[in-house]
Structures are given as structure tokens and as C-alpha cells.
Coordinates of C-alpha atoms in Angstrom, one line a residue:
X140 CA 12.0 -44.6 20.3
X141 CA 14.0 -41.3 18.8
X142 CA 13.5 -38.1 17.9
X143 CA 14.7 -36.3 15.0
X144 CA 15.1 -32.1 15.8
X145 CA 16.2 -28.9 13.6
X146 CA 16.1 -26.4 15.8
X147 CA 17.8 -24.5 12.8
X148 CA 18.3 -20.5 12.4
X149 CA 18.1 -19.8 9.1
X150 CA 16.1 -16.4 9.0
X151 CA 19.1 -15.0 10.9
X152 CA 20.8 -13.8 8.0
X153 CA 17.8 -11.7 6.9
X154 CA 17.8 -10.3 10.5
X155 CA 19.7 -6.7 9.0
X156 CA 16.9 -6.0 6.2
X157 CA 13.8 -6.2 9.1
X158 CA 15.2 -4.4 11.3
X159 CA 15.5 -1.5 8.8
X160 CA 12.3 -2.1 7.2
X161 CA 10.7 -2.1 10.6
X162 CA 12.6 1.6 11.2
X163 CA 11.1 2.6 8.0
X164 CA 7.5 1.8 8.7
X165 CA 7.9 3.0 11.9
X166 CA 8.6 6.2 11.7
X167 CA 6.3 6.8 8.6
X168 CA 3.1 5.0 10.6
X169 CA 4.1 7.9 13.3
X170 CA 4.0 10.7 10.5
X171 CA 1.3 9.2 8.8
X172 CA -0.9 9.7 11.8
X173 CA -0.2 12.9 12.4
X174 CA -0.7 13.7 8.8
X175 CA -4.0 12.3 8.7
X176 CA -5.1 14.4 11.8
X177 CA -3.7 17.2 10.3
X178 CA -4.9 17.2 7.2
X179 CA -8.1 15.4 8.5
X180 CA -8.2 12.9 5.6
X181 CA -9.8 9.6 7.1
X182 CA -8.5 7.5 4.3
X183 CA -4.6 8.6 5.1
X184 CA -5.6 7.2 9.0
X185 CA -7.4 4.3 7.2
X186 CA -3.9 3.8 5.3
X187 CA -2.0 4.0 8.5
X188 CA -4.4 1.1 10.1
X189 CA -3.2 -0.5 7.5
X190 CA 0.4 0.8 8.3
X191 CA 0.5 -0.7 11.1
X192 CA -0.5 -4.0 10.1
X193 CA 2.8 -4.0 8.1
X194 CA 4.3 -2.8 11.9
X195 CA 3.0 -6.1 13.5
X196 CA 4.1 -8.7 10.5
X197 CA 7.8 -7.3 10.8
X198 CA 8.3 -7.4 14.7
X199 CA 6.1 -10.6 14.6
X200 CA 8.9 -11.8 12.0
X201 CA 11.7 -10.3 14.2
X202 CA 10.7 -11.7 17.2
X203 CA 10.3 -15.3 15.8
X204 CA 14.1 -14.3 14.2
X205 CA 15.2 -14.0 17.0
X206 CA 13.7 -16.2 20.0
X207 CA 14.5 -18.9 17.7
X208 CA 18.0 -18.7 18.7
X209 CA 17.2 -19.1 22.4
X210 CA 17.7 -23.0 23.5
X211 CA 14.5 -24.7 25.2
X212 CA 15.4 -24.6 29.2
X213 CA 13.0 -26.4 32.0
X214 CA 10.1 -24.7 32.1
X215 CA 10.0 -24.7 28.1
X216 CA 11.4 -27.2 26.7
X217 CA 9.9 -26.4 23.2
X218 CA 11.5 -22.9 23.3
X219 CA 9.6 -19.8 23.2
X220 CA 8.3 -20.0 19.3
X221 CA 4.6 -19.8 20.3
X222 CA 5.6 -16.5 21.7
X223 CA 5.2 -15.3 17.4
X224 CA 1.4 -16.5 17.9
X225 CA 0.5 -15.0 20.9
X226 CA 1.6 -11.8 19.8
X227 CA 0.0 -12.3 16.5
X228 CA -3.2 -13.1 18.6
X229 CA -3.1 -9.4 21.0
X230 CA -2.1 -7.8 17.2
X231 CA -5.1 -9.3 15.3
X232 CA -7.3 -8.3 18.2
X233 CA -6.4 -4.7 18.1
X234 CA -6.6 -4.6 14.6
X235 CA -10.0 -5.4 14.3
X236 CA -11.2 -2.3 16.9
X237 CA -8.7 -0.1 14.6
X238 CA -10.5 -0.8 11.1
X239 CA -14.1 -1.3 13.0
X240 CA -13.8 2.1 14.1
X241 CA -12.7 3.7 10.6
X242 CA -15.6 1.6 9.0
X243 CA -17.8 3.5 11.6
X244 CA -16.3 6.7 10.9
X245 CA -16.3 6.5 7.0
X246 CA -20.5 6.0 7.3
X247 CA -20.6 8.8 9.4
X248 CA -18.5 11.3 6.9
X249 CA -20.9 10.0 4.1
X250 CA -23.6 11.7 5.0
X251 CA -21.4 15.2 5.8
X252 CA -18.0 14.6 4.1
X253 CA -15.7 17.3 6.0
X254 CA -13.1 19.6 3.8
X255 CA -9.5 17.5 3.4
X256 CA -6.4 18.8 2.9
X257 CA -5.8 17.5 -0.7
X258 CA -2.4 18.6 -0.5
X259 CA -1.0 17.7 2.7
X260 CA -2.6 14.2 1.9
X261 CA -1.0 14.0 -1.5
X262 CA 2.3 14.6 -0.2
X263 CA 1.9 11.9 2.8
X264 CA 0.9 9.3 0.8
X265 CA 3.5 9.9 -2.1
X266 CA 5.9 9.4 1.0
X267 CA 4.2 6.5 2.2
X268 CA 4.4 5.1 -1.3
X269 CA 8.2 5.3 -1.3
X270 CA 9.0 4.2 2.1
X271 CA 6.9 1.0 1.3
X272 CA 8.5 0.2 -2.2
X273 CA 12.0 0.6 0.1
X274 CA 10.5 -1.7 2.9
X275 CA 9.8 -4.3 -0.5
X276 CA 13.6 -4.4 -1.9
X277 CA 15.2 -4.6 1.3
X278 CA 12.9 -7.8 2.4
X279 CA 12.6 -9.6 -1.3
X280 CA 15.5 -11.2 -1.6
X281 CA 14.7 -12.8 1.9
X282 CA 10.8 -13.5 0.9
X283 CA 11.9 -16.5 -1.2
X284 CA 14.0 -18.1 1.6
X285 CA 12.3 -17.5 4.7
X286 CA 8.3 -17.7 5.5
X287 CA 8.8 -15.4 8.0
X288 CA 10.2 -12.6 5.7
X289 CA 7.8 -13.9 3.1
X290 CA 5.3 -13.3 5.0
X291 CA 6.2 -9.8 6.0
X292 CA 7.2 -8.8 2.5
X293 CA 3.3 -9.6 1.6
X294 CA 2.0 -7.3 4.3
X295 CA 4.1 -4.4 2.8
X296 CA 3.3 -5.0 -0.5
X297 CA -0.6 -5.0 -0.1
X298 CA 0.2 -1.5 1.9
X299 CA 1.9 -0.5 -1.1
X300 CA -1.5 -0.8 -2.5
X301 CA -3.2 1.2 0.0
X302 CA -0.9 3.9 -0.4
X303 CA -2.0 4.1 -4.4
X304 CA -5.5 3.8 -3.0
X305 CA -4.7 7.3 -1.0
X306 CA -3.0 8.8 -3.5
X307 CA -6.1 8.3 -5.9
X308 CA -8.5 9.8 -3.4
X309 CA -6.0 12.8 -2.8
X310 CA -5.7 13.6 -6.9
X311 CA -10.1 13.5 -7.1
X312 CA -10.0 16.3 -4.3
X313 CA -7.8 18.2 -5.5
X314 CA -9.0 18.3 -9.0
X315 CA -12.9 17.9 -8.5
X316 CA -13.4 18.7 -5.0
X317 CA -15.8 14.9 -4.3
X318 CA -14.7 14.9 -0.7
X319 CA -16.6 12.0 -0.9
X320 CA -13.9 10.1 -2.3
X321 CA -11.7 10.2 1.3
X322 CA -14.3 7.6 3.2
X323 CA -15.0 5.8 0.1
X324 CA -11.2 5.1 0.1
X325 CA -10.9 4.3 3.7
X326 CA -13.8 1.6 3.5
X327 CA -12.0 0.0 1.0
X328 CA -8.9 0.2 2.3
X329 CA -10.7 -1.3 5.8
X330 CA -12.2 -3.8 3.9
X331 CA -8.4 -4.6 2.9
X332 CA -7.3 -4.8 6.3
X333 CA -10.2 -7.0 7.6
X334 CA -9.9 -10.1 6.2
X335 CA -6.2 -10.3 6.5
X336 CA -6.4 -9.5 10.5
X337 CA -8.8 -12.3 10.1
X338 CA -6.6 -15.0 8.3
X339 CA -3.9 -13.7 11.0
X340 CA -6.0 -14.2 14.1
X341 CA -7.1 -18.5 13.0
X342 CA -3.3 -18.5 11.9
X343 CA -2.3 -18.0 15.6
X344 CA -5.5 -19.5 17.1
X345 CA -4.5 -22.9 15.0
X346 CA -0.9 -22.8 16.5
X347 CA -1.8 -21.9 19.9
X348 CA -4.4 -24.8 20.0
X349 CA -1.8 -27.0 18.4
X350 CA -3.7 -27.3 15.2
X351 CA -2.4 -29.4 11.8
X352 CA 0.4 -27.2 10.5
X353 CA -0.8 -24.9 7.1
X354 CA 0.2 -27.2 4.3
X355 CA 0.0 -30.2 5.8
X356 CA -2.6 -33.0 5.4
X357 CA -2.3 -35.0 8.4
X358 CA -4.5 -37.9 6.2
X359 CA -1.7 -37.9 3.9
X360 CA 1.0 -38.2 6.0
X361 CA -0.9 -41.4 7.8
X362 CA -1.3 -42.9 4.2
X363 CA 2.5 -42.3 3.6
X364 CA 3.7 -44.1 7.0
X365 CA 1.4 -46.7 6.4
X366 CA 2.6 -47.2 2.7
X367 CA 6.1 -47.2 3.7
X368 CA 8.3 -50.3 3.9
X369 CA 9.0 -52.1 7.2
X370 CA 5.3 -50.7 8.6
X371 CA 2.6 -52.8 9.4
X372 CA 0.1 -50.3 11.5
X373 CA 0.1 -47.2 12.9
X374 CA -1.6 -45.7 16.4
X375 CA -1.4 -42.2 18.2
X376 CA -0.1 -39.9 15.6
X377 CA -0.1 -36.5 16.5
X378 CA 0.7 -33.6 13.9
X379 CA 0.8 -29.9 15.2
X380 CA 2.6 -26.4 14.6
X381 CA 4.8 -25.3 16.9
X382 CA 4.4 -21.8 15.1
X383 CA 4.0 -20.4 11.7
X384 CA 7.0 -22.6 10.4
X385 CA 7.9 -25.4 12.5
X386 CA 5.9 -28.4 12.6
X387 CA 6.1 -31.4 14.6
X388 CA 5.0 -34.9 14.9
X389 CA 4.7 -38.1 17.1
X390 CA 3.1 -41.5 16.6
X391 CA 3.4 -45.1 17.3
X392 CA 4.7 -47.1 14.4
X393 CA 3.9 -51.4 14.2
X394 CA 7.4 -52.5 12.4
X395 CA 6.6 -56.0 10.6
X396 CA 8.1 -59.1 10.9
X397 CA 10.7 -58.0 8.1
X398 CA 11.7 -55.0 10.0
X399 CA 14.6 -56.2 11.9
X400 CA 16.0 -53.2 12.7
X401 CA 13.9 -50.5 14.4
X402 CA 16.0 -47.4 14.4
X403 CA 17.0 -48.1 10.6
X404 CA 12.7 -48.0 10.0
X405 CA 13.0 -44.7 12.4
X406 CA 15.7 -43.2 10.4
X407 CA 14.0 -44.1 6.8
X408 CA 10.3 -42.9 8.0
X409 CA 12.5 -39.6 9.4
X410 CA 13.7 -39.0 6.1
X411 CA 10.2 -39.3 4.2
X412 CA 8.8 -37.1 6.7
X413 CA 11.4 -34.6 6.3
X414 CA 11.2 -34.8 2.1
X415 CA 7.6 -34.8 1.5
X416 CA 6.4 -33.1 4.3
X417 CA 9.0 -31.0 5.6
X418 CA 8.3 -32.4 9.2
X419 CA 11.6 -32.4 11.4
X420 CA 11.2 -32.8 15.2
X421 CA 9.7 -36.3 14.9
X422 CA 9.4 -38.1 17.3
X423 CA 8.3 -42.2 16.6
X424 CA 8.1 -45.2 18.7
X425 CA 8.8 -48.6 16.8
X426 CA 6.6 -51.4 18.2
X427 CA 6.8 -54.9 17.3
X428 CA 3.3 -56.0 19.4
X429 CA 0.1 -56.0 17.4
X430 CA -2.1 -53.1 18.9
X431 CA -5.7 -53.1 19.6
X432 CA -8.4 -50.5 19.4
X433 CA -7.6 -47.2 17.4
X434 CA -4.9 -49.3 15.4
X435 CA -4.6 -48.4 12.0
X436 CA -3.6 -51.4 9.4
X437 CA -1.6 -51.4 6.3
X438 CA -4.1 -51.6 3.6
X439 CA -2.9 -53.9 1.2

């Protein structure tokens, strides 16, 4: 039996840019808030909902950053990188109460669309705007190395778009006075937020009930042990995420007569796990006894 383990830290590096995109957001999601009560303009509180989505993706992203470099101990002897999905989980929950509520709102304001503050809107969401297309150069040189950043860099630019969305419904105001447009805005921009809190809530469900990893086809990686040299049958294999990106496996493997030397197999069926499917902590036992029920062959 062996084990093969990366227990790498290679989002540390882009540690610097979320830290000050998180600052950024911050402080703007604060403003926006009070801007939208101020100015009572749904869609800018709508826009902050959304705001705050970006909020939970960066610290979620900062958090795996930086548990990641915290060695498993006795009591967890995985680490803490489920911590990323539990908070993903509380986040997701709250979400959805945030943008149910502004959906609730926005039909109420439809029948008696209050006075906004065009103005005071305008200038919120022009802010908004900039601090967001800040947020997206400071994380895009990191989106293309790190899933974590990636996926944080997608969260701000969608809020990019819901700032546009504001500053639409600010410009109709002002120029034609269709209040109307402020909950129109917010639905859609709740809409937005909806289905994305959704995707993040089975995301962390998946990893927390130690799901296949996203990407991977656990019928494809038994069809590529099976296929590979040196394997005769294969029992009790076991994919699952350990969080958003770090996946891990275990099986039994049936060497074949030919396979002579077990941790050689091990090392070669490491390797093809690690290129095709980007699975490292493996861990495989090499049999050389025929197993019984549940045994899957070689199909020749």
C-alpha cells in the first residue's frame, strides 16, 4: 500500500491582491448600504446583496489561502480545507434570505414605486463600478493560476455587471422619472444573485458529503485503472473532494501475474492519476489475490 500527497500552497503568492480586493469591496458594500438607504433606491441595496456575494468568494478564497498552509494534526488529519465549504454553506444560506427579501420588496414597490434619489444613486453606483473593475485587475493575473482566485475574480466580475445594471436604472430616473425602473432592476439583479448562491450551496454540500470532485468522472477514472498495464481488477475505489480544489482517491488494485513489482504499478497508476485527472493524495492497495463479489475485471 502507499500514498501519494501534495499538500502544496500555490495560491499563496496571490495572497497580497485578495486581501486588497477584499478591502475594496468592503468598505464599498458598507457605503453602498448606506447609500441605498439613503437615497432609498432598492436596486443600489439589491446591488449591494450582490456586493456581498463578491464579500463571501474573496474571504472564502482567503481562508482556503491560508488554512491550506496549516499541517493536518490528530484530531484532523486531513487539515482544515473543508473549513472553505462550511463557510461557503452559512454564506449561501444567508444569501438566499438577503435576495428573497429584495424579490419581496421589489413586488411590493411595483404597485407604489417610492421617489429615488437619482443622483445620490448615480454617483454610488459609478463608485461601485470602479472599485469592482479595481477588484478585477488586481485578481486576473491570479484567476488563470489558482481556482480559488478564479473563482473569486468571477464573482466580481458578474458584480461589475450589476453595477451597470444600477447605473442604467439611475440614468431612466433622472431623465424620465419611471421610478419603476429601481425594482425592475433589483429583480433582475436578484435573479442574478439566485442562481449563483444556488450553484454555491450543492458546491459545498458535494464537498461536505464527500461527493465526486467537479470535473471528474469517477467512471472514467475506473476505465483508466482498469486499462492500464500491470492491472487485472479493481475493488473499493473511492473518489471525493476534500474542497473546491483538492481531490482524493483510494481503491484496491488486482496487479496480474506480470506485475512483479507492486510499488512500481503504484508509482505508474500515481502518475496517470495525477496527469489525466489531476488526482494527488492517492492512496492504492496492490493485491495479488483474485477478489470476489464487487470485483471489477479487466475487460479485454
Amino acid at each position: 500500500m502507499g500514498a501519494g500527497h501534495d499538500h502544496g500552497g500555490g495560491g499563496i503568492k496571490h495572497e497580497t491582491p485578495l486581501w486588497w480586493a477584499l478591502g475594496l469591496t468592503s468598505m464599498f458594500l458598507v457605503a453602498e448600504i448606506i447609500g441605498g438607504l439613503l437615497t432609498n433606491s432598492l436596486a443600489l441595496l439589491s446591488d449591494a446583496a450582490h456586493m456581498a456575494t463578491d464579500v463571501i468568494a474573496l474571504t472564502i478564497s482567503l481562508t482556503a489561502v491560508r488554512l491550506a498552509r496549516r499541517p493536518p494534526d490528530a484530531k484532523r488529519t486531513y487539515g482544515y480545507a473543508r473549513m472553505e465549504a462550511i463557510g461557503a454553506l452559512v454564506n449561501g444560506g444567508l444569501l438566499f434570505l438577503v435576495a428573497g427579501y429584495i424579490l419581496w420588496e421589489a413586488v411590493r414597490r411595483f404597485s407604489e414605486p417610492p421617489s429615488v434619489a437619482s443622483t445620490g444613486m448615480l454617483v454610488i453606483a459609478v463608485l461601485g463600478l470602479v472599485i469592482n473593475l479595481i477588484s478585477m485587475r488586481l485578481l486576473k493575473a491570479g484567476s488563470g493560476e489558482s481556482l480559488n482566485v478564479k473563482g473569486a475574480y468571477l464573482e466580481v466580475w458578474a458584480d461589475m455587471l450589476g453595477s451597470v445594471g444600477v447605473i442604467v436604472a439611475a440614468l431612466i430616473i433622472k431623465f424620465t422619472g419611471f421610478y419603476i425602473a429601481d425594482p425592475i432592476i433589483a429583480v433582475l439583479i436578484g435573479l442574478w444573485v439566485l442562481p449563483r448562491t444556488w450553484i454555491l450551496l450543492r458546491e459545498a454540500g458535494n464537498v461536505l458529503m464527500e461527493g465526486a470532485p467537479r470535473g471528474i468522472d469517477t467512471e472514467q477514472v475506473r476505465a483508466a485503472l482498469l486499462a492500464a498495464p500491470g492491472v487485472t481488477a479493481l475493488h473499493d475505489l473511492h473518489v471525493w473532494a476534500l474542497s473546491s480544489t483538492r481531490s482524493a482517491l483510494a481503491a484496491h488494485v488486482v496487479a496480474g501475474e506480470d506485475a512483479s513489482d507492486g510499488d512500481a504499478l503504484r508509482v505508474q497508476l500515481e502518475k496517470l492519476l495525477d496527469a489525466r485527472f489531476e488526482i494527488h493524495h492517492v492512496t492504492l492497495q496492490i493485491e495479488t489475490t483474485p477478489c470476489g463479489p464487487g470485483c471489477e475485471t479487466r475487460i479485454r
